[in-house]
Short mmCIF file of C-alpha atoms in Angstrom, two decimals:
data_model
loop_
_atom_site.label_atom_id
_atom_site.label_comp_id
_atom_site.label_asym_id
_atom_site.label_seq_id
_atom_site.Cartn_x
_atom_site.Cartn_y
_atom_site.Cartn_z
CA MET O 1 -5.70 0.02 -18.77
CA THR O 2 -7.16 2.39 -16.19
CA ASN O 3 -8.23 5.71 -17.65
CA SER O 4 -6.69 8.52 -15.60
CA ASN O 5 -9.28 10.96 -16.91
CA GLU O 6 -12.09 9.09 -15.16
CA PHE O 7 -11.40 10.45 -11.68
CA LEU O 8 -9.37 12.82 -9.54
CA PRO O 9 -6.56 10.99 -7.73
CA GLY O 10 -6.80 13.23 -4.67
CA PRO O 11 -4.32 12.75 -1.81
CA VAL O 12 -2.48 9.42 -2.20
CA LEU O 13 -0.22 7.77 0.33
CA LEU O 14 2.08 4.97 -0.84
CA LEU O 15 3.14 2.70 1.99
CA GLY O 16 5.53 -0.22 2.21
CA ALA O 17 8.82 -1.41 3.63
CA PRO O 18 12.20 -0.14 2.37
CA GLY O 19 12.85 -1.37 -1.16
CA VAL O 20 9.27 -2.07 -2.28
CA GLY O 21 9.47 0.53 -5.05
CA LYS O 22 7.49 3.43 -3.61
CA GLY O 23 9.70 6.02 -5.30
CA THR O 24 9.37 4.45 -8.74
CA GLN O 25 5.59 4.16 -8.44
CA ALA O 26 5.23 7.69 -7.07
CA LYS O 27 7.00 9.10 -10.13
CA ARG O 28 4.69 7.14 -12.42
CA LEU O 29 1.59 8.48 -10.68
CA MET O 30 2.95 12.03 -10.84
CA GLU O 31 3.51 11.75 -14.59
CA ARG O 32 0.16 10.08 -15.21
CA PHE O 33 -1.98 12.57 -13.31
CA GLY O 34 0.18 15.71 -13.41
CA ILE O 35 0.24 15.97 -9.62
CA PRO O 36 3.15 16.82 -7.30
CA GLN O 37 5.00 14.70 -4.79
CA ILE O 38 5.08 16.21 -1.31
CA SER O 39 8.19 15.14 0.56
CA THR O 40 8.64 16.25 4.17
CA GLY O 41 12.41 16.08 3.71
CA ASP O 42 12.21 18.44 0.74
CA LEU O 43 9.84 20.76 2.61
CA LEU O 44 12.19 20.99 5.58
CA ARG O 45 15.19 21.74 3.37
CA GLN O 46 13.28 24.35 1.35
CA ASN O 47 11.94 26.14 4.44
CA ARG O 48 15.42 26.29 5.94
CA LYS O 49 16.89 27.53 2.67
CA ASP O 50 14.20 30.22 2.26
CA ARG O 51 14.57 31.29 5.90
CA THR O 52 10.82 31.09 6.50
CA PRO O 53 9.65 31.41 10.13
CA LEU O 54 9.17 27.64 10.21
CA GLY O 55 12.59 27.08 8.67
CA ILE O 56 14.30 29.41 11.16
CA PHE O 57 12.66 27.59 14.06
CA ALA O 58 13.73 24.25 12.61
CA ASP O 59 17.32 25.55 12.31
CA GLU O 60 17.30 26.53 15.98
CA LEU O 61 16.16 23.07 17.00
CA ILE O 62 18.69 21.31 14.79
CA ASP O 63 21.52 23.56 16.04
CA ARG O 64 20.64 22.47 19.58
CA GLY O 65 20.74 18.84 18.50
CA GLU O 66 16.97 18.40 18.90
CA LEU O 67 14.62 16.55 16.56
CA VAL O 68 12.10 18.50 14.51
CA PRO O 69 8.75 17.74 16.22
CA ASP O 70 5.60 16.50 14.49
CA ASP O 71 3.74 19.77 14.92
CA LEU O 72 6.42 21.72 13.03
CA VAL O 73 6.45 19.17 10.19
CA ASN O 74 2.65 19.30 10.15
CA GLN O 75 2.69 23.08 9.74
CA MET O 76 5.06 22.82 6.77
CA VAL O 77 2.81 20.21 5.14
CA ALA O 78 -0.28 22.38 5.77
CA GLU O 79 1.39 25.33 4.03
CA ARG O 80 2.30 23.13 1.07
CA PHE O 81 -1.33 22.02 0.68
CA LYS O 82 -2.27 25.65 -0.04
CA GLN O 83 -0.31 25.68 -3.31
CA PRO O 84 -2.45 25.53 -6.49
CA ASP O 85 -0.67 22.48 -7.95
CA THR O 86 -2.29 20.29 -5.27
CA ALA O 87 -5.85 20.89 -6.55
CA ARG O 88 -6.12 17.51 -8.35
CA GLY O 89 -4.19 15.63 -5.71
CA TYR O 90 -0.67 14.78 -4.63
CA ILE O 91 1.58 11.89 -3.63
CA LEU O 92 2.70 11.96 -0.02
CA ASP O 93 6.34 10.95 0.48
CA GLY O 94 7.60 10.21 3.99
CA PHE O 95 4.42 11.55 5.56
CA PRO O 96 2.55 10.56 7.62
CA ARG O 97 5.36 8.59 9.22
CA THR O 98 3.75 8.27 12.66
CA LEU O 99 0.28 7.56 14.00
CA GLY O 100 0.02 11.11 15.32
CA GLN O 101 0.76 12.55 11.88
CA ALA O 102 -1.86 10.29 10.29
CA GLU O 103 -4.52 11.46 12.74
CA TRP O 104 -3.53 15.10 12.20
CA LEU O 105 -3.74 14.65 8.43
CA ASP O 106 -7.27 13.23 8.60
CA GLY O 107 -8.31 16.20 10.75
CA VAL O 108 -6.86 18.73 8.31
CA LEU O 109 -8.51 17.08 5.30
CA ALA O 110 -11.88 16.49 7.02
CA THR O 111 -13.48 19.31 5.04
CA SER O 112 -11.64 18.60 1.79
CA LEU O 113 -13.26 17.20 -1.33
CA LEU O 114 -11.36 13.91 -1.03
CA PRO O 115 -9.73 12.12 1.92
CA VAL O 116 -6.35 10.41 1.84
CA VAL O 117 -6.31 6.91 0.42
CA ALA O 118 -3.44 4.57 1.33
CA ILE O 119 -1.96 1.88 -0.89
CA ASN O 120 0.41 -0.57 0.77
CA ILE O 121 2.92 -2.16 -1.63
CA VAL O 122 3.71 -5.65 -0.32
CA VAL O 123 6.90 -7.58 -1.16
CA PRO O 124 8.31 -10.60 0.74
CA GLU O 125 11.21 -9.70 3.03
CA LYS O 126 13.55 -12.16 1.28
CA VAL O 127 12.93 -10.41 -2.05
CA LEU O 128 13.50 -6.98 -0.47
CA LEU O 129 16.79 -8.17 1.01
CA GLU O 130 17.94 -9.40 -2.42
CA ARG O 131 16.83 -6.17 -4.11
CA ILE O 132 18.95 -4.08 -1.76
CA THR O 133 21.98 -6.25 -0.98
CA GLY O 134 22.24 -7.45 -4.59
CA ARG O 135 22.31 -3.95 -6.06
CA LEU O 136 25.43 -2.90 -8.01
CA ILE O 137 26.00 0.43 -9.74
CA CYS O 138 28.34 1.43 -12.56
CA PRO O 139 30.40 4.44 -11.42
CA VAL O 140 30.72 5.66 -15.02
CA CYS O 141 27.24 5.47 -16.60
CA GLY O 142 25.12 4.90 -13.50
CA THR O 143 23.52 1.68 -14.79
CA ILE O 144 22.02 -0.33 -11.92
CA TYR O 145 22.33 -4.12 -11.84
CA ASN O 146 21.24 -6.76 -9.35
CA ILE O 147 23.17 -9.98 -8.89
CA TYR O 148 19.91 -11.87 -8.26
CA SER O 149 17.44 -10.42 -10.77
CA ASN O 150 19.45 -8.42 -13.32
CA PRO O 151 23.12 -9.48 -13.23
CA PRO O 152 25.80 -8.12 -15.56
CA LYS O 153 27.11 -10.42 -18.29
CA ASN O 154 30.50 -10.53 -16.61
CA ASP O 155 30.85 -10.74 -12.83
CA ARG O 156 30.71 -7.22 -11.30
CA VAL O 157 31.67 -5.50 -14.57
CA CYS O 158 29.40 -3.04 -16.41
CA ASP O 159 28.09 -4.38 -19.75
CA HIS O 160 28.41 -0.92 -21.34
CA GLU O 161 31.53 0.67 -19.85
CA GLY O 162 33.57 -2.31 -18.69
CA ALA O 163 33.99 -0.53 -15.37
CA LYS O 164 34.07 -2.40 -12.07
CA LEU O 165 30.64 -2.22 -10.46
CA GLU O 166 30.27 -0.76 -7.00
CA GLN O 167 27.95 -1.41 -4.06
CA ARG O 168 26.74 1.49 -1.93
CA ALA O 169 27.79 1.30 1.71
CA ASP O 170 24.18 1.41 2.89
CA ASP O 171 23.15 -1.50 0.63
CA SER O 172 24.29 -3.98 3.27
CA GLU O 173 22.34 -6.64 5.14
CA ALA O 174 22.95 -4.92 8.49
CA VAL O 175 21.61 -1.58 7.25
CA PHE O 176 18.63 -3.30 5.64
CA TYR O 177 17.57 -4.91 8.93
CA ASP O 178 18.09 -1.62 10.79
CA ARG O 179 15.78 0.10 8.32
CA MET O 180 13.23 -2.70 8.65
CA LYS O 181 13.24 -2.33 12.43
CA ALA O 182 12.67 1.42 12.13
CA PHE O 183 9.86 0.79 9.65
CA GLU O 184 8.16 -1.70 11.96
CA ALA O 185 8.54 0.59 14.96
CA LYS O 186 6.76 3.57 13.39
CA THR O 187 5.28 3.15 9.94
CA ALA O 188 3.66 -0.23 10.59
CA ALA O 189 1.25 1.56 12.95
CA VAL O 190 0.31 3.94 10.13
CA ILE O 191 -0.52 0.96 7.89
CA GLU O 192 -2.79 -0.48 10.56
CA TYR O 193 -4.44 2.92 11.06
CA TYR O 194 -5.51 3.10 7.42
CA ARG O 195 -6.32 -0.60 7.23
CA HIS O 196 -9.04 -0.02 9.83
CA HIS O 197 -10.51 2.99 8.03
CA GLY O 198 -12.73 1.14 5.56
CA GLY O 199 -12.67 2.10 1.92
CA ARG O 200 -9.42 4.04 2.17
CA PHE O 201 -6.86 1.23 2.23
CA SER O 202 -5.70 -1.29 -0.33
CA GLU O 203 -2.74 -3.63 -0.77
CA VAL O 204 -0.91 -4.30 -4.03
CA ASP O 205 1.54 -7.11 -4.77
CA GLY O 206 4.86 -5.38 -5.45
CA ASP O 207 6.73 -8.56 -6.37
CA ARG O 208 5.82 -8.25 -10.05
CA ASN O 209 6.83 -6.39 -13.19
CA VAL O 210 6.93 -2.62 -12.59
CA ASP O 211 4.19 -1.98 -15.18
CA VAL O 212 1.93 -4.59 -13.60
CA VAL O 213 2.43 -3.03 -10.17
CA THR O 214 1.51 0.38 -11.60
CA GLU O 215 -1.70 -0.98 -13.09
CA GLY O 216 -2.53 -2.62 -9.76
CA ILE O 217 -2.07 0.69 -7.97
CA LEU O 218 -4.22 2.55 -10.51
CA ALA O 219 -6.99 -0.04 -10.23
CA ALA O 220 -6.91 0.14 -6.43
CA LEU O 221 -6.92 3.94 -6.52
CA LEU O 222 -9.91 4.05 -8.85
CA ALA O 223 -11.86 1.56 -6.73
CA MET O 224 -11.22 3.51 -3.53
CA ARG O 225 -12.13 6.84 -5.11
CA GLN O 226 -15.40 5.39 -6.34
CA GLN O 227 -16.16 4.45 -2.72
CA THR O 228 -15.08 7.75 -1.16
CA VAL O 229 -17.25 9.86 -3.51
CA SER O 230 -20.30 7.56 -3.52
#
């Protein structure tokens, strides 16, 4: 068991295709180290809600049907880094999503105590497809099943409530492949960027028990931090 008191986690980026379990592992790291998750989606919504100058500008762009550019997202992230809860580190969620954002992030953190380390969670595409298209949810209690790995006792009926299980509209094969294409088009370049920055990239097998994956991530994180501070 990796001892979380041995080192500061610093900035951590979890990478991987849709369905690899980034969200689950991010929550575990947050609980273990007491660090926040920084989500660009959450930042954008909060800035718009609070009517900050950045949020107002984003509203104007969205009202005109324009995409929020990288530099505006970068500014929101930079402001979030100034908050005291980021002192020990943080989990980046949905950022950097592009090569330009990754390069900007390295520039911003060049004078920081610790650089970003990236951990790529790897799961075979066939397994990812089954995880997503096989997912069924009970509309009453919210229990999640999977027809391939965790099926209900009775076909498409919740073990606890007896309710008919439902499949989300976006848990389809067509949507899965659309998301994979989007991932390959943008985020794959981010993976290669960190892969070629020695000592700051590691891969973990995500096709294992959730606890085993967590331990793999912690071990990789510790090893990379030992390199970045040596």
